[in-house]
mmCIF file of C-alpha atoms in Angstrom:
data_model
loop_
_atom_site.group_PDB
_atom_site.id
_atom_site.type_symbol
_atom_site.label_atom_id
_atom_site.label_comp_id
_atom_site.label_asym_id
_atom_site.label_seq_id
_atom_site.Cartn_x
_atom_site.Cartn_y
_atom_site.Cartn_z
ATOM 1 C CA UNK A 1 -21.859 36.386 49.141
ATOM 2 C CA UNK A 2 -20.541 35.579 52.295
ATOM 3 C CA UNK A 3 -22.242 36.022 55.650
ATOM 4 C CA UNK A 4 -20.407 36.316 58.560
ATOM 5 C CA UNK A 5 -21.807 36.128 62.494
ATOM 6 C CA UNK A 6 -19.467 36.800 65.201
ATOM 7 C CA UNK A 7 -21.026 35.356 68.517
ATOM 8 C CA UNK A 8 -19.971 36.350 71.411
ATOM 9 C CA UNK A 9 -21.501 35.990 75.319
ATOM 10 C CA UNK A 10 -22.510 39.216 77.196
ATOM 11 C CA UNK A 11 -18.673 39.184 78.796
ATOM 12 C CA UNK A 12 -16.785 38.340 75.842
ATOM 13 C CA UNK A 13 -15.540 35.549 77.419
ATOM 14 C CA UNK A 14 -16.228 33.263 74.596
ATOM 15 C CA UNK A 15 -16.581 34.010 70.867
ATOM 16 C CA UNK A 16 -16.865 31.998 67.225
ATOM 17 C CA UNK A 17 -16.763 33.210 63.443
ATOM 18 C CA UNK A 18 -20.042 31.175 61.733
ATOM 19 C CA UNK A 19 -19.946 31.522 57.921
ATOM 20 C CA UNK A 20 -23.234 30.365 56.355
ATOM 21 C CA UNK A 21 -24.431 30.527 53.110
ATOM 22 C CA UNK A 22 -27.087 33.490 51.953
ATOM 23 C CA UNK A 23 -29.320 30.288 51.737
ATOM 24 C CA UNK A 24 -29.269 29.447 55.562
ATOM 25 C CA UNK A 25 -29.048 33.384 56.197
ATOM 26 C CA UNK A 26 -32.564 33.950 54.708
ATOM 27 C CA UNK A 27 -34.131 31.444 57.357
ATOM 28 C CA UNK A 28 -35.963 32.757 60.375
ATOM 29 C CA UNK A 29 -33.389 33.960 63.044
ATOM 30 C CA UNK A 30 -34.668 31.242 65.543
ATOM 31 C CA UNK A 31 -33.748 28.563 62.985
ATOM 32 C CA UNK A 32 -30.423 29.690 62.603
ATOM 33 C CA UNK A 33 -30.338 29.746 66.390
ATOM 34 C CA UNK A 34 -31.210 25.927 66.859
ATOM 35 C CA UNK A 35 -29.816 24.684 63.515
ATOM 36 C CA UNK A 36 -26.165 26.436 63.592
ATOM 37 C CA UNK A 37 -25.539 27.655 66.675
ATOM 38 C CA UNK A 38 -27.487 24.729 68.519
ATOM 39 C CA UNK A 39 -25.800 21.972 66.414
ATOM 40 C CA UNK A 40 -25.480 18.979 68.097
ATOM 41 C CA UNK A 41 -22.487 18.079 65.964
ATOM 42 C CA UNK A 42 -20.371 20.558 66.038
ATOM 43 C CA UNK A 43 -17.673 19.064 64.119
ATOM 44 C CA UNK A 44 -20.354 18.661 60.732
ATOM 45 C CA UNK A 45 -20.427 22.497 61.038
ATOM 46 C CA UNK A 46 -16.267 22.322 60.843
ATOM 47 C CA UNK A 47 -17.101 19.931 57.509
ATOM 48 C CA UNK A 48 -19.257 22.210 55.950
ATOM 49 C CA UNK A 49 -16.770 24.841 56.452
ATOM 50 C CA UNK A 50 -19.143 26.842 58.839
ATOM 51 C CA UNK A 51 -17.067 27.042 61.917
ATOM 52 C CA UNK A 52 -13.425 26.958 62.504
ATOM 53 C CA UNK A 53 -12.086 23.650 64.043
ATOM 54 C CA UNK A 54 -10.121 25.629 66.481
ATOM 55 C CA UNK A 55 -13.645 27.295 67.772
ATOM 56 C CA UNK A 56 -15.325 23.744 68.429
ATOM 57 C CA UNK A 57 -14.695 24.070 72.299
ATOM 58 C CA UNK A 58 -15.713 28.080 72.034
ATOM 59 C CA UNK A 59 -19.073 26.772 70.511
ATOM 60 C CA UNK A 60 -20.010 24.703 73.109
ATOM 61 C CA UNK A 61 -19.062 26.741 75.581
ATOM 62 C CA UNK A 62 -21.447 29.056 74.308
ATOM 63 C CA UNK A 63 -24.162 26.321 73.857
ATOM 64 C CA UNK A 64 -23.932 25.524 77.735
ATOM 65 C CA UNK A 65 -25.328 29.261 78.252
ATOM 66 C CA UNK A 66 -27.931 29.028 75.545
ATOM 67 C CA UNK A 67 -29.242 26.194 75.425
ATOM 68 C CA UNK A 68 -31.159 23.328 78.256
ATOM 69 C CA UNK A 69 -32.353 19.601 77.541
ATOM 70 C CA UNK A 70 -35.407 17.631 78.190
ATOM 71 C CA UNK A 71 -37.394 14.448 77.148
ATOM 72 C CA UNK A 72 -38.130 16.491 73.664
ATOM 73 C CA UNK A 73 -34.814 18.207 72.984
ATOM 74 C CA UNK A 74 -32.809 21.220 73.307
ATOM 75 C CA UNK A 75 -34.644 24.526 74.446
ATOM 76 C CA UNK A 76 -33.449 28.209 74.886
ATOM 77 C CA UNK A 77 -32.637 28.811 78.644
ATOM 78 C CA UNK A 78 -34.677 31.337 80.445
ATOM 79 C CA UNK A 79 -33.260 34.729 80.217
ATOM 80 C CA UNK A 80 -31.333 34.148 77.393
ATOM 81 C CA UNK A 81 -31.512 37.396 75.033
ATOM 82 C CA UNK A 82 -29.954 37.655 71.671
ATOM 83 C CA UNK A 83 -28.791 40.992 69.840
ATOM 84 C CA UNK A 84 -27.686 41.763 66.493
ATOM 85 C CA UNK A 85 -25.539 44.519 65.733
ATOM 86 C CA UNK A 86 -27.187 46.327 68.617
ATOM 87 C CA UNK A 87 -30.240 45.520 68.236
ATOM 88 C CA UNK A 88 -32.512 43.313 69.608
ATOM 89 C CA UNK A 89 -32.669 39.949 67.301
ATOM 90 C CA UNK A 90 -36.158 39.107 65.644
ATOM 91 C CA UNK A 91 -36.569 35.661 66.103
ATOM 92 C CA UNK A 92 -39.285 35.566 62.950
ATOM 93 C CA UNK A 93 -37.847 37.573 60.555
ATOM 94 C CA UNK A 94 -34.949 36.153 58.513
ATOM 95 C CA UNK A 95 -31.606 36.402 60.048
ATOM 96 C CA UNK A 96 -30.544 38.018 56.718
ATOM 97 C CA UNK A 97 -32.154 41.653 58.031
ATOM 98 C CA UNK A 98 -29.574 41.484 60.770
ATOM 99 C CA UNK A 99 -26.437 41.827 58.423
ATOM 100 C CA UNK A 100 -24.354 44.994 57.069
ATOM 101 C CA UNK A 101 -22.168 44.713 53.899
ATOM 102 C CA UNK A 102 -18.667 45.070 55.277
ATOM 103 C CA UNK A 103 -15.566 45.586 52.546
ATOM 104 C CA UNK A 104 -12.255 44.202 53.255
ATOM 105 C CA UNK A 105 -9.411 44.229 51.002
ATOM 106 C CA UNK A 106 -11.633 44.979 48.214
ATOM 107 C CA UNK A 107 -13.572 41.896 48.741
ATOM 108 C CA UNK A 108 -17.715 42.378 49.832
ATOM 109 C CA UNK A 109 -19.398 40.020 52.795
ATOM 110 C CA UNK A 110 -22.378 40.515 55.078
ATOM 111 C CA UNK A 111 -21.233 40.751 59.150
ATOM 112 C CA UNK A 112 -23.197 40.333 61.910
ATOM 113 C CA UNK A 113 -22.397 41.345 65.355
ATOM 114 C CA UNK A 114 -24.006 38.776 68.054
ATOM 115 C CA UNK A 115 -24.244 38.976 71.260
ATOM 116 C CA UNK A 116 -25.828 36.333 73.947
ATOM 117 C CA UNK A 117 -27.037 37.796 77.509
ATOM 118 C CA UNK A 118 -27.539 35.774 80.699
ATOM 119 C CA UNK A 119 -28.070 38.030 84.045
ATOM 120 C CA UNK A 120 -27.970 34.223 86.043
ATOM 121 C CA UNK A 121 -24.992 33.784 84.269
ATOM 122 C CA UNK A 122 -22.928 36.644 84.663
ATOM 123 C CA UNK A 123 -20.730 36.334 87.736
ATOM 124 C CA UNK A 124 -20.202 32.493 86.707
ATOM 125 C CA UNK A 125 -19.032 33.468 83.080
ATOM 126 C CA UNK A 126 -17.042 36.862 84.497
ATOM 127 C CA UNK A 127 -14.580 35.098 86.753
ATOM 128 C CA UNK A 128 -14.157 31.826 83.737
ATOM 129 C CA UNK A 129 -13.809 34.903 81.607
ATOM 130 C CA UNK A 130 -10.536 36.483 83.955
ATOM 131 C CA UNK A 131 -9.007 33.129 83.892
ATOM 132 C CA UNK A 132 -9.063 32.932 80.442
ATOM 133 C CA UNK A 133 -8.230 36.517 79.812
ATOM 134 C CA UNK A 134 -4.791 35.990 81.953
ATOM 135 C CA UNK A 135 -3.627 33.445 79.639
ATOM 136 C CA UNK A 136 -4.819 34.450 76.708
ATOM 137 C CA UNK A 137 -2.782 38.565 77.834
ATOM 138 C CA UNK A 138 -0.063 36.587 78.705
ATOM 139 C CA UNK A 139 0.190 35.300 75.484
ATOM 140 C CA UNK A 140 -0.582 38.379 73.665
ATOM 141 C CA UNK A 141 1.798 40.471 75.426
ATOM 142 C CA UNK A 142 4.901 37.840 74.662
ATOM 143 C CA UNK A 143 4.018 38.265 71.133
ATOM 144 C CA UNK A 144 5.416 42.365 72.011
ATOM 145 C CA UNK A 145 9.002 40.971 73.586
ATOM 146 C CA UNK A 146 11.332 43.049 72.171
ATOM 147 C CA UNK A 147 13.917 43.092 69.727
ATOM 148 C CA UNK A 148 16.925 43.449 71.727
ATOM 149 C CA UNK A 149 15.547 40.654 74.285
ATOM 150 C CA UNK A 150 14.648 38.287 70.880
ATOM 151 C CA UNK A 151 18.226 39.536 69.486
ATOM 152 C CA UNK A 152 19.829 37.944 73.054
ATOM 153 C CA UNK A 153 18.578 34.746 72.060
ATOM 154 C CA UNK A 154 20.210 32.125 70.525
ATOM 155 C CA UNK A 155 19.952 32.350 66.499
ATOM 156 C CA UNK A 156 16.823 29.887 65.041
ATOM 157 C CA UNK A 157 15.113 29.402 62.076
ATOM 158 C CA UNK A 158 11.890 32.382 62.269
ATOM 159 C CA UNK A 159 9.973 29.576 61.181
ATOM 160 C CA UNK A 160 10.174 27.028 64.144
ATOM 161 C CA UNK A 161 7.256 28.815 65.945
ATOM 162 C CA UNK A 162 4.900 28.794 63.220
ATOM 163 C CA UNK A 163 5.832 25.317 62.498
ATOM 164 C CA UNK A 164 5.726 23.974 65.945
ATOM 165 C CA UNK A 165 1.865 25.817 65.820
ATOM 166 C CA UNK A 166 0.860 24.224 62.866
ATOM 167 C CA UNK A 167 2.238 20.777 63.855
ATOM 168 C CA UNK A 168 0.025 20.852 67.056
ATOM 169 C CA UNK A 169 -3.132 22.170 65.040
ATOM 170 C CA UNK A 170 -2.921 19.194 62.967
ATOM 171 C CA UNK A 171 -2.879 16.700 65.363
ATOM 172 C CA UNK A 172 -5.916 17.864 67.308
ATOM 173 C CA UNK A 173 -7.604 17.987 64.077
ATOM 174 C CA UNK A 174 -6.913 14.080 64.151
ATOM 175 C CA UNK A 175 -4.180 14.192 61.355
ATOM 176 C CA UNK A 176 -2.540 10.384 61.558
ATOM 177 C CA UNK A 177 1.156 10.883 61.500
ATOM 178 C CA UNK A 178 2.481 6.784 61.728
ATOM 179 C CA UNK A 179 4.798 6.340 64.290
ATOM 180 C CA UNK A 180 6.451 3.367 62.571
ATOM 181 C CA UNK A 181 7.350 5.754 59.487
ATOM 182 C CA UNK A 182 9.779 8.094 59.335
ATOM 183 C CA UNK A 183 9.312 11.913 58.315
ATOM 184 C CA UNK A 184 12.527 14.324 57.991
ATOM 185 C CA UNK A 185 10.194 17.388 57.693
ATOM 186 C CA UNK A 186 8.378 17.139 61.197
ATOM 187 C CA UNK A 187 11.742 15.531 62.930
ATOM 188 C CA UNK A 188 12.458 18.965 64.892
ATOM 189 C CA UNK A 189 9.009 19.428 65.558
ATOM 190 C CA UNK A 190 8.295 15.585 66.575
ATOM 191 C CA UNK A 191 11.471 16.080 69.236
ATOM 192 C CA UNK A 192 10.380 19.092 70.675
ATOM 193 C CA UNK A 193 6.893 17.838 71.435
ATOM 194 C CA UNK A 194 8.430 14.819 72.731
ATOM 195 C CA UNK A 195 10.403 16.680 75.371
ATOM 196 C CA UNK A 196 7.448 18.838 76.390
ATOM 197 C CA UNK A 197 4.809 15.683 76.642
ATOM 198 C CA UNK A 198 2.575 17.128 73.861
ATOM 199 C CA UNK A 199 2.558 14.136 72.195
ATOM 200 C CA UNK A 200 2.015 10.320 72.957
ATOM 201 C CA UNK A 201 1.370 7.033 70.899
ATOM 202 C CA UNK A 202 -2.610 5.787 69.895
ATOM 203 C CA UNK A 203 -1.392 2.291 70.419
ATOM 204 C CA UNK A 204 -4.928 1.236 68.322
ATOM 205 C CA UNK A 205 -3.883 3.514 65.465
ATOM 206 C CA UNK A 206 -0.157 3.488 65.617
ATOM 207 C CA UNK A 207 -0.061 7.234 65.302
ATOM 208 C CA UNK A 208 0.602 10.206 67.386
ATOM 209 C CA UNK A 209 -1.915 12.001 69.433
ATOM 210 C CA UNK A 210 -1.701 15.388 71.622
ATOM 211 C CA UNK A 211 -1.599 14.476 75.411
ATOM 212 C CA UNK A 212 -3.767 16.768 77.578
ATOM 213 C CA UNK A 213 -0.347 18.788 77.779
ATOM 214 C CA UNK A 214 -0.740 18.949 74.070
ATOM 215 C CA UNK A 215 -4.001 20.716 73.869
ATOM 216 C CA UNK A 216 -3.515 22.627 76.573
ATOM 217 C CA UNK A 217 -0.336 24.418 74.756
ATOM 218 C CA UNK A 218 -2.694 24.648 71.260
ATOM 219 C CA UNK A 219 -5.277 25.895 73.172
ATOM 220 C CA UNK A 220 -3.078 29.032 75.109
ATOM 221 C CA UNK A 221 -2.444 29.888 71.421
ATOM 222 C CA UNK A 222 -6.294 30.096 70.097
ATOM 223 C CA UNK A 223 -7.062 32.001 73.484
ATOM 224 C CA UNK A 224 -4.333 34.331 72.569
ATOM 225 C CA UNK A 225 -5.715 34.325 68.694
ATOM 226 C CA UNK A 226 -9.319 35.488 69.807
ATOM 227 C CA UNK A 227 -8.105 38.299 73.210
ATOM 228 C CA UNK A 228 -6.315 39.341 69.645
ATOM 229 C CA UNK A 229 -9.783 39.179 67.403
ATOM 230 C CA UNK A 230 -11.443 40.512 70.716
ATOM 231 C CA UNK A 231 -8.941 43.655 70.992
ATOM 232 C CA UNK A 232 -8.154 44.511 67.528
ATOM 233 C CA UNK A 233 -10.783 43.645 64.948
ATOM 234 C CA UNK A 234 -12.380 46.812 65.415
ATOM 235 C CA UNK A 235 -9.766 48.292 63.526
ATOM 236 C CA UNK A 236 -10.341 46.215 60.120
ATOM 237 C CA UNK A 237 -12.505 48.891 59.479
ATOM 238 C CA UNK A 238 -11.751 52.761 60.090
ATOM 239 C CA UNK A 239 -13.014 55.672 58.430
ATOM 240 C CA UNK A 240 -11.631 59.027 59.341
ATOM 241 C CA UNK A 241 -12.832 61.883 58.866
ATOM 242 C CA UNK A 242 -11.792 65.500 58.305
ATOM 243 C CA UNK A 243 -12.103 66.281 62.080
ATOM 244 C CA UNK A 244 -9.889 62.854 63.178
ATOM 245 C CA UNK A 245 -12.992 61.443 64.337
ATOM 246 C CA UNK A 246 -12.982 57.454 63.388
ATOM 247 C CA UNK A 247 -15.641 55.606 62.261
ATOM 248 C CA UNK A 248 -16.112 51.405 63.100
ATOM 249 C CA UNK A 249 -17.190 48.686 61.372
ATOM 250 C CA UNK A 250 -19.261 51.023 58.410
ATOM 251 C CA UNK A 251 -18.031 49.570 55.241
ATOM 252 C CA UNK A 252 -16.131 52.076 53.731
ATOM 253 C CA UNK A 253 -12.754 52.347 56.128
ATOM 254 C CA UNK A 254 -9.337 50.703 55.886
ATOM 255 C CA UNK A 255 -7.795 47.893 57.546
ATOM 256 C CA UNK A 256 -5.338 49.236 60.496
ATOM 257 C CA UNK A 257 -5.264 46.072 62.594
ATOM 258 C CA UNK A 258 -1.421 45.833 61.677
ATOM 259 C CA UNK A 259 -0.531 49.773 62.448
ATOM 260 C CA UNK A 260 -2.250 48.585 65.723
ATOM 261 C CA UNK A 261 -0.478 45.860 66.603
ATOM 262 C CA UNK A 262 2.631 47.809 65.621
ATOM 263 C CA UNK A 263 1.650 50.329 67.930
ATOM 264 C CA UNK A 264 1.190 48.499 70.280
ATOM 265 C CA UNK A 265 4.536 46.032 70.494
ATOM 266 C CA UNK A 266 2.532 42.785 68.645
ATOM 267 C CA UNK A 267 4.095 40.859 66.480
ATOM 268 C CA UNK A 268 2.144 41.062 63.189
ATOM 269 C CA UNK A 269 3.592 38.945 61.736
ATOM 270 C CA UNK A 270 2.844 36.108 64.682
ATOM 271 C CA UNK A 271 -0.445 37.955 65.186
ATOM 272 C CA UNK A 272 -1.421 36.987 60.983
ATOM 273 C CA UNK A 273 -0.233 33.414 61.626
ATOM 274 C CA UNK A 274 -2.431 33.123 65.180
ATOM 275 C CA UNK A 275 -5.985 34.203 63.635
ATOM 276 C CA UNK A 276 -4.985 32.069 60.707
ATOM 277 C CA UNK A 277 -4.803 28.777 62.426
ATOM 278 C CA UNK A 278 -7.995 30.045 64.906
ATOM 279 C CA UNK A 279 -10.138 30.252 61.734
ATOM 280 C CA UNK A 280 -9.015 26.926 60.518
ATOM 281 C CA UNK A 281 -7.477 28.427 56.719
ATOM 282 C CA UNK A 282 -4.877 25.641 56.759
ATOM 283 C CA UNK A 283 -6.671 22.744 58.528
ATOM 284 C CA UNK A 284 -6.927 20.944 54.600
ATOM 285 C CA UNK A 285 -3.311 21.114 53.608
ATOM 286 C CA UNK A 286 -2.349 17.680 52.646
ATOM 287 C CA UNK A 287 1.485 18.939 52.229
ATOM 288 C CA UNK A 288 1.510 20.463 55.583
ATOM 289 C CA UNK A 289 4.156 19.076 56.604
ATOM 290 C CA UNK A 290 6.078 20.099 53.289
ATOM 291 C CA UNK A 291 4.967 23.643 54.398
ATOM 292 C CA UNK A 292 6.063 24.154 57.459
ATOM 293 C CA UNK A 293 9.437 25.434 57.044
ATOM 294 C CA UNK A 294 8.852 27.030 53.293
ATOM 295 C CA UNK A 295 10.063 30.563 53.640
ATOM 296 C CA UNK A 296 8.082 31.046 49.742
ATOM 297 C CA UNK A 297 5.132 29.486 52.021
ATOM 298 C CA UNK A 298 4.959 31.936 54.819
ATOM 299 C CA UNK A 299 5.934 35.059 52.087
ATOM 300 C CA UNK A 300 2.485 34.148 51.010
ATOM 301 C CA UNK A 301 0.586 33.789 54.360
ATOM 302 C CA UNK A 302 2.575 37.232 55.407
ATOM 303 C CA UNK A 303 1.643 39.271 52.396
ATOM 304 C CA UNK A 304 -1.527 41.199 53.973
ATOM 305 C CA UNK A 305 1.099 42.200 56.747
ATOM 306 C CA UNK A 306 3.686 43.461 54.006
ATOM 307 C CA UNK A 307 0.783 45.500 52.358
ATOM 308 C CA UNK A 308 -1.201 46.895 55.136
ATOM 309 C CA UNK A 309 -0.859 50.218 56.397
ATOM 310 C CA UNK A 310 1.822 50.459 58.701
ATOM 311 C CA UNK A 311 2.152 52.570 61.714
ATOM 312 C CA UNK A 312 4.538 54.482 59.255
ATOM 313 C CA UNK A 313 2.115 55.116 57.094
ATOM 314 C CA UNK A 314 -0.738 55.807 59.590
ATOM 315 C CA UNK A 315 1.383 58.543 61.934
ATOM 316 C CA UNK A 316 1.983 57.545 65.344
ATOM 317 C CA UNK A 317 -0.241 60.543 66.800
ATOM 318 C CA UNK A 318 -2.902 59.758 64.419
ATOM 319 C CA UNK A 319 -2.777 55.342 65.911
ATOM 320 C CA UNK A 320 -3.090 57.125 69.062
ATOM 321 C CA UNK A 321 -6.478 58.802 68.499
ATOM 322 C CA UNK A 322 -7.940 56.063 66.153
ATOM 323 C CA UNK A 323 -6.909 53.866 69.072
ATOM 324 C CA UNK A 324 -8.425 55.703 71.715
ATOM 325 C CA UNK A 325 -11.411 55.739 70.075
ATOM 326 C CA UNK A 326 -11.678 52.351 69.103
ATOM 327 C CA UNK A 327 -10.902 51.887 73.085
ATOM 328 C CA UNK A 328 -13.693 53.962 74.159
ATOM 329 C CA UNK A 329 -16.524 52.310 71.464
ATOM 330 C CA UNK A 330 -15.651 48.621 72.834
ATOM 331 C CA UNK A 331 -15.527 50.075 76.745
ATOM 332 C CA UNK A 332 -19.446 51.593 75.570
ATOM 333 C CA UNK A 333 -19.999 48.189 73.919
ATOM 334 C CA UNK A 334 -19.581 46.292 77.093
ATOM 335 C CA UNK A 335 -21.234 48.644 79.098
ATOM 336 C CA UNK A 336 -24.355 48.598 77.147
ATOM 337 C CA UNK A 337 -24.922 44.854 78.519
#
């Protein structure tokens, strides 16, 4: 079964999705610590399928807070706490104790909730963390333009954005794309980037590569995937009851991150695509580039939207109080630290 840690620093400023094996989960928490989230090579992690290649900058963000070097290696900071799910993590016992069984879509895995705390750190982290939270709102909030103003627009193919996404996703993932060849299927893509200075030749390799320009454009769009992960993935799991009071994160609720977004103004559809390419579930296509403009493609990638409850479905006055509640329990969350 699948194990699951979200990490995340005391201000949410920076967060990654680990996925380790029941193996590694049964080792002493303080291994995990050193061995996962202390890796040294991050991008072995990415290899092994552990961490998402879009979270490789996220992770060692995170490592700068945890983590100091001397003449015999890394060490844990001073001050440094760790919780799990609440709770105060055991460095001894095995990390396994700190997980809950979590059902989603009918398919089991073991979460954990973690959370680093610095005190030193805090006012350093908290203004990094409004920077990042400007862009990443910015982006978030785009995602809600409406119709009419989309409708205004000149007509394009719904798939250019996703494509254009994708495109710069596999280039920072170091995707060789030779310069002397020609390839029809990226042309529009290959243009655009062009014009915007996202791209530029590797003379040595005779291939494309992002520009700082580049990254900086891929990156607005993983900020904007985890203030979305950050916001909303309480609601992948709410159980009502009788009363209307909700329920978080207990294993026996229902998915209403799409009625959310529908409620309020998010694409889901660009939402879906977004925490796809953050959690790296197309970074081994080797037709990519066949993909990217293969309406049967995207029907697949979009089914969870199509089949989610809708705000429809949900009522609008009932969003509204699973929403204020799911509001108040992250407000209580952060205040707790």
């Amino acid at each position: 079964m699948q194990h699951q840690i979200k990490l995340t620093d005391v201000t949410n400023t920076h967060m990654v999705l680990l996925t380790v094996s029941e193996l590694e989960a049964s080792q002493p928490a303080i291994d995990v610590v050193f061995d996962v989230i202390g890796a040294e090579d991050p991008m072995k992690l990415v290899s092994a399928n552990i961490l998402p290649a879009g979270q490789i900058d996220e992770l060692k963000a995170l490592q700068e807070i945890v983590f100091d070097r001397d003449a015999e290696g890394i060490f844990i900071r001073d001050g440094v706490t760790f919780t799990a799910n609440g709770k105060d993590l055991d460095p001894d016992e095995p990390l396994t104790k700190a997980f809950t069984t979590v059902d989603r879509n009918g398919e089991q895995y073991k979460f954990c909730s973690m959370m680093l705390g610095s005190p030193a750190l805090y006012a350093q982290m908290q203004a990094e963390r409004a920077k990042q939270q400007a862009v990443a709102s910015q982006i978030v909030s785009n995602l809600g333009a409406s119709t009419s103003a989309k409708a205004s627009q000149e007509p394009k193919d719904p798939t250019d954005d996703y494509a254009m996404i994708m495109f710069l996703q596999q280039l920072a993932l170091g995707y060789q794309i030779d310069v002397t060849k020609e390839f029809p299927e990226i042309s529009k893509e290959l243009a655009t980037a062009e014009k915007n200075n996202w791209t530029e030749i590797d003379v040595n390799k005779a291939s494309y590569k992002l520009t700082d320009a580049g990254n900086q454009e891929l990156k607005k769009y993983l900020l904007a995937a985890q203030d979305l992960i950050k916001r909303y993935d309480i609601y992948c799991d709410v159980d009502v009851d009788g009363s209307g009071i909700a329920r978080f994160d207990t294993g026996l609720g229902k998915d209403y991150r799409i009625a959310a977004y529908e409620f309020e103004g998010i694409d889901p559809f660009m939402a879906r695509f977004l925490l796809g390419i953050n959690d790296g579930e197309w970074n081994n296509l080797s037709n990519w580039m066949e993909l990217l403009h293969d309406r049967s493609w995207y029907d697949r990638v979009f089914e969870p939207v199509e089949t989610a409850p809708s705000i429809d479905d949900v009522g609008r006055d009932r969003m509204q109080s699973i929403m204020d509640q799911g509001k108040a329990a992250l407000r209580q969350e952060q205040n707790s630290y």
